[in-house]
Amino acid sequence: MNILINYYMIMGFTDKDLQQLSEKGISENKVRDQIQTFKEGVPFVDLDKAAVPGDGISKFSKEQELGFVAKFDKSKGGKSLLKFVPASGAASRMFKALFNFLDTYDPKNESLQSYLERTEDKEIKVFSEGLEEFPFFKMIRDRIAGQAKSKDEEVYLLVKEMLSEQNLNYGFYPKGLLPFHNYGEYLATPFEEHLKEASLYAKGKDTAQLHFTISEQHGKMFNRQFDTVKERVSHATATSFNVGYSFQKSSTDTIAVDLDNGLFRNADGSLLFRPGGHGALIENLNDVDSDLIFIKNIDNVVVSQFLKEVADSKKVLAGLLLEVQSKAFEYAKMLDGNNIEGKQLSEAKAFMEEELNVRFPENFEGNSIGDQIEILKDKVNRPIRICGMVKNEGEPGGGPFWIRDRNGNVSLQIIESAQIDMDNNKQVEILKSSTHFNPVDVVCGVKNYKGEKYNLLNFVDPKQGFITEKTKDGKELKALELPGLWNGAMAYWNTIFVEVPLITFNPVKTVNDLLKPAHQFK
């Protein structure tokens, strides 16, 4: 008992702290591990080289792509399919420039042109010049009809109508429920567009399955939106929809510490926990069960004229997954039987190297046959992810690299710039040599050859998290983000990168992105 009391004293826990941990479903060991991570720091990744076409990124001919599409279309009938959409992001960052505009512009005392010259605000310039092309323009203009005394004031009132809490309050909305596309007769949200898209590749028989991870406070809003659009989309796509939701688990929140790595406390004395970032969603992904799972972010959608091209790209990835998975299953079954011969052993190893991008230690051949079989079993019995990669044209985002872990093992990973040591010239050169980036376009196979689902939590690299500095109530603190969902949370998956068309990547990071062709219905 004395040892236990001393342990709590060392950790700084009170009885109320322990009750708080229990209510959140967080173990004391987990908090202790997180504090140790703060003390040790998160190591930078060790980039070995950039993944490029021919060395880490596959690039297929049109004929090959059609073959994968055909394979998927032929095989999907016997598979359970699911589209998994991280959708908890709020729209506030999307309107950052517009919130600033409301705070700094007064149409009664200054012309818009004078404001733009004074502030050199390029975002507002683009917004005001493209105003009539935004999907919500006509609807908001009708709401403020007769209020504006000039064109400049109309711009101001439009923004105020969009963002103020007393009006549309778009800044509070989840991004998935904002009007993104104008089809004349109706405005479509990203949520609705994901339903349409799912009908083209995530439909088994007549039903498409979708799962959205959302904030708990937005649950009723998503339900209302589904009730509003389901009849229209079902009629247009000849599809019924089974839509599920989940929330980021409280147990995935991470402890905050002060700059000396002591427990950070709120004004009421309680421990401060912060959301663990999108890496926490590996728990949500682990809770769903389908043969093939398509992952795509909520804001990455297109208007209907581009849907087929986007869907065909998804089918290419899915067809490739089915092809390599069937081979992996054959070898896994053979290895499980322990009746594999030398030639078959070599073939299994070659398959993993050439098609699953597995890298083996140099001394692999020096192991006994029994040990070689065990290594091959470990490497082949893993979830598989096929990740689309687009050519880098200056967009922000993580990229595909070969990295070397702390044990010297080389693997394909999606790496964010924050994980790279920018003071290391060699690492920076590798970063600069990268040709592609990650649009979050993933197809997952999460079952073994027996049809048993892997426990995805067993394939996370906890050392690929992020430590950031924040403030709370004027005090500085350190926060810990869990390894990103498609970064360290999938570090030990078997990974294949495939070049996909740029049309598959159309995120809306700022409101002005809605002016891009992929979001303009013609």
PDB file of N, CA, C and O in Angstrom, residues 38-64:
ATOM      1  N   PHE A  38       6.522  12.984 -23.114  1.00  0.00           N
ATOM      2  CA  PHE A  38       6.854  14.406 -23.025  1.00  0.00           C
ATOM      3  C   PHE A  38       8.310  14.590 -22.579  1.00  0.00           C
ATOM      4  O   PHE A  38       9.023  15.447 -23.099  1.00  0.00           O
ATOM      5  N   LYS A  39       8.735  13.790 -21.610  1.00  0.00           N
ATOM      6  CA  LYS A  39      10.097  13.927 -21.081  1.00  0.00           C
ATOM      7  C   LYS A  39      11.140  13.532 -22.121  1.00  0.00           C
ATOM      8  O   LYS A  39      12.173  14.196 -22.274  1.00  0.00           O
ATOM      9  N   GLU A  40      10.875  12.442 -22.832  1.00  0.00           N
ATOM     10  CA  GLU A  40      11.844  11.944 -23.814  1.00  0.00           C
ATOM     11  C   GLU A  40      11.769  12.712 -25.125  1.00  0.00           C
ATOM     12  O   GLU A  40      12.749  12.792 -25.863  1.00  0.00           O
ATOM     13  N   GLY A  41      10.596  13.274 -25.419  1.00  0.00           N
ATOM     14  CA  GLY A  41      10.380  13.911 -26.704  1.00  0.00           C
ATOM     15  C   GLY A  41      10.044  12.865 -27.754  1.00  0.00           C
ATOM     16  O   GLY A  41      10.324  11.674 -27.591  1.00  0.00           O
ATOM     17  N   VAL A  42       9.392  13.301 -28.825  1.00  0.00           N
ATOM     18  CA  VAL A  42       9.085  12.407 -29.940  1.00  0.00           C
ATOM     19  C   VAL A  42      10.213  12.521 -30.958  1.00  0.00           C
ATOM     20  O   VAL A  42      10.485  13.619 -31.459  1.00  0.00           O
ATOM     21  N   PRO A  43      10.888  11.421 -31.266  1.00  0.00           N
ATOM     22  CA  PRO A  43      12.021  11.507 -32.190  1.00  0.00           C
ATOM     23  C   PRO A  43      11.554  11.839 -33.602  1.00  0.00           C
ATOM     24  O   PRO A  43      10.458  11.466 -34.018  1.00  0.00           O
ATOM     25  N   PHE A  44      12.392  12.567 -34.338  1.00  0.00           N
ATOM     26  CA  PHE A  44      12.120  12.776 -35.754  1.00  0.00           C
ATOM     27  C   PHE A  44      12.218  11.439 -36.478  1.00  0.00           C
ATOM     28  O   PHE A  44      12.937  10.530 -36.047  1.00  0.00           O
ATOM     29  N   VAL A  45      11.485  11.318 -37.581  1.00  0.00           N
ATOM     30  CA  VAL A  45      11.634  10.122 -38.393  1.00  0.00           C
ATOM     31  C   VAL A  45      12.962  10.193 -39.136  1.00  0.00           C
ATOM     32  O   VAL A  45      13.532  11.270 -39.327  1.00  0.00           O
ATOM     33  N   ASP A  46      13.449   9.051 -39.561  1.00  0.00           N
ATOM     34  CA  ASP A  46      14.687   8.971 -40.327  1.00  0.00           C
ATOM     35  C   ASP A  46      14.326   8.625 -41.759  1.00  0.00           C
ATOM     36  O   ASP A  46      14.085   7.458 -42.095  1.00  0.00           O
ATOM     37  N   LEU A  47      14.227   9.655 -42.607  1.00  0.00           N
ATOM     38  CA  LEU A  47      13.913   9.419 -44.016  1.00  0.00           C
ATOM     39  C   LEU A  47      15.067   8.692 -44.684  1.00  0.00           C
ATOM     40  O   LEU A  47      16.213   9.124 -44.600  1.00  0.00           O
ATOM     41  N   ASP A  48      14.759   7.593 -45.365  1.00  0.00           N
ATOM     42  CA  ASP A  48      15.772   6.867 -46.134  1.00  0.00           C
ATOM     43  C   ASP A  48      15.842   7.434 -47.548  1.00  0.00           C
ATOM     44  O   ASP A  48      16.910   7.717 -48.073  1.00  0.00           O
ATOM     45  N   LYS A  49      14.678   7.617 -48.159  1.00  0.00           N
ATOM     46  CA  LYS A  49      14.572   8.241 -49.479  1.00  0.00           C
ATOM     47  C   LYS A  49      13.101   8.511 -49.760  1.00  0.00           C
ATOM     48  O   LYS A  49      12.216   7.964 -49.096  1.00  0.00           O
ATOM     49  N   ALA A  50      12.837   9.353 -50.731  1.00  0.00           N
ATOM     50  CA  ALA A  50      11.460   9.624 -51.128  1.00  0.00           C
ATOM     51  C   ALA A  50      10.927   8.437 -51.926  1.00  0.00           C
ATOM     52  O   ALA A  50      11.664   7.798 -52.684  1.00  0.00           O
ATOM     53  N   ALA A  51       9.656   8.130 -51.731  1.00  0.00           N
ATOM     54  CA  ALA A  51       8.994   7.140 -52.583  1.00  0.00           C
ATOM     55  C   ALA A  51       8.594   7.840 -53.876  1.00  0.00           C
ATOM     56  O   ALA A  51       7.954   8.898 -53.851  1.00  0.00           O
ATOM     57  N   VAL A  52       9.005   7.279 -54.996  1.00  0.00           N
ATOM     58  CA  VAL A  52       8.748   7.880 -56.305  1.00  0.00           C
ATOM     59  C   VAL A  52       8.250   6.782 -57.242  1.00  0.00           C
ATOM     60  O   VAL A  52       8.386   5.592 -56.943  1.00  0.00           O
ATOM     61  N   PRO A  53       7.671   7.142 -58.383  1.00  0.00           N
ATOM     62  CA  PRO A  53       7.231   6.111 -59.329  1.00  0.00           C
ATOM     63  C   PRO A  53       8.379   5.176 -59.684  1.00  0.00           C
ATOM     64  O   PRO A  53       9.475   5.619 -60.032  1.00  0.00           O
ATOM     65  N   GLY A  54       8.140   3.893 -59.591  1.00  0.00           N
ATOM     66  CA  GLY A  54       9.168   2.895 -59.852  1.00  0.00           C
ATOM     67  C   GLY A  54       9.936   2.486 -58.613  1.00  0.00           C
ATOM     68  O   GLY A  54      10.648   1.483 -58.614  1.00  0.00           O
ATOM     69  N   ASP A  55       9.819   3.265 -57.538  1.00  0.00           N
ATOM     70  CA  ASP A  55      10.508   2.935 -56.281  1.00  0.00           C
ATOM     71  C   ASP A  55       9.626   3.371 -55.102  1.00  0.00           C
ATOM     72  O   ASP A  55       9.882   4.354 -54.451  1.00  0.00           O
ATOM     73  N   GLY A  56       8.557   2.611 -54.922  1.00  0.00           N
ATOM     74  CA  GLY A  56       7.653   2.907 -53.815  1.00  0.00           C
ATOM     75  C   GLY A  56       6.289   3.390 -54.249  1.00  0.00           C
ATOM     76  O   GLY A  56       5.330   3.310 -53.486  1.00  0.00           O
ATOM     77  N   ILE A  57       6.168   3.919 -55.462  1.00  0.00           N
ATOM     78  CA  ILE A  57       4.871   4.341 -55.991  1.00  0.00           C
ATOM     79  C   ILE A  57       4.613   3.601 -57.295  1.00  0.00           C
ATOM     80  O   ILE A  57       5.429   3.668 -58.228  1.00  0.00           O
ATOM     81  N   SER A  58       3.505   2.884 -57.364  1.00  0.00           N
ATOM     82  CA  SER A  58       3.134   2.169 -58.590  1.00  0.00           C
ATOM     83  C   SER A  58       2.383   3.106 -59.524  1.00  0.00           C
ATOM     84  O   SER A  58       1.599   3.954 -59.086  1.00  0.00           O
ATOM     85  N   LYS A  59       2.643   2.934 -60.806  1.00  0.00           N
ATOM     86  CA  LYS A  59       1.968   3.737 -61.820  1.00  0.00           C
ATOM     87  C   LYS A  59       1.493   2.782 -62.902  1.00  0.00           C
ATOM     88  O   LYS A  59       2.292   2.027 -63.462  1.00  0.00           O
ATOM     89  N   PHE A  60       0.195   2.785 -63.179  1.00  0.00           N
ATOM     90  CA  PHE A  60      -0.377   1.784 -64.074  1.00  0.00           C
ATOM     91  C   PHE A  60      -0.821   2.393 -65.399  1.00  0.00           C
ATOM     92  O   PHE A  60      -1.212   3.564 -65.465  1.00  0.00           O
ATOM     93  N   SER A  61      -0.782   1.563 -66.439  1.00  0.00           N
ATOM     94  CA  SER A  61      -1.280   1.975 -67.749  1.00  0.00           C
ATOM     95  C   SER A  61      -2.804   1.979 -67.716  1.00  0.00           C
ATOM     96  O   SER A  61      -3.429   1.425 -66.809  1.00  0.00           O
ATOM     97  N   LYS A  62      -3.400   2.602 -68.732  1.00  0.00           N
ATOM     98  CA  LYS A  62      -4.867   2.641 -68.803  1.00  0.00           C
ATOM     99  C   LYS A  62      -5.421   1.234 -68.879  1.00  0.00           C
ATOM    100  O   LYS A  62      -6.443   0.918 -68.248  1.00  0.00           O
ATOM    101  N   GLU A  63      -4.755   0.368 -69.596  1.00  0.00           N
ATOM    102  CA  GLU A  63      -5.208  -1.015 -69.732  1.00  0.00           C
ATOM    103  C   GLU A  63      -5.175  -1.738 -68.375  1.00  0.00           C
ATOM    104  O   GLU A  63      -6.102  -2.456 -68.017  1.00  0.00           O
ATOM    105  N   GLN A  64      -4.099  -1.517 -67.623  1.00  0.00           N
ATOM    106  CA  GLN A  64      -4.008  -2.129 -66.297  1.00  0.00           C
ATOM    107  C   GLN A  64      -5.093  -1.597 -65.365  1.00  0.00           C
ATOM    108  O   GLN A  64      -5.704  -2.355 -64.606  1.00  0.00           O
TER     109      GLN A  64
END
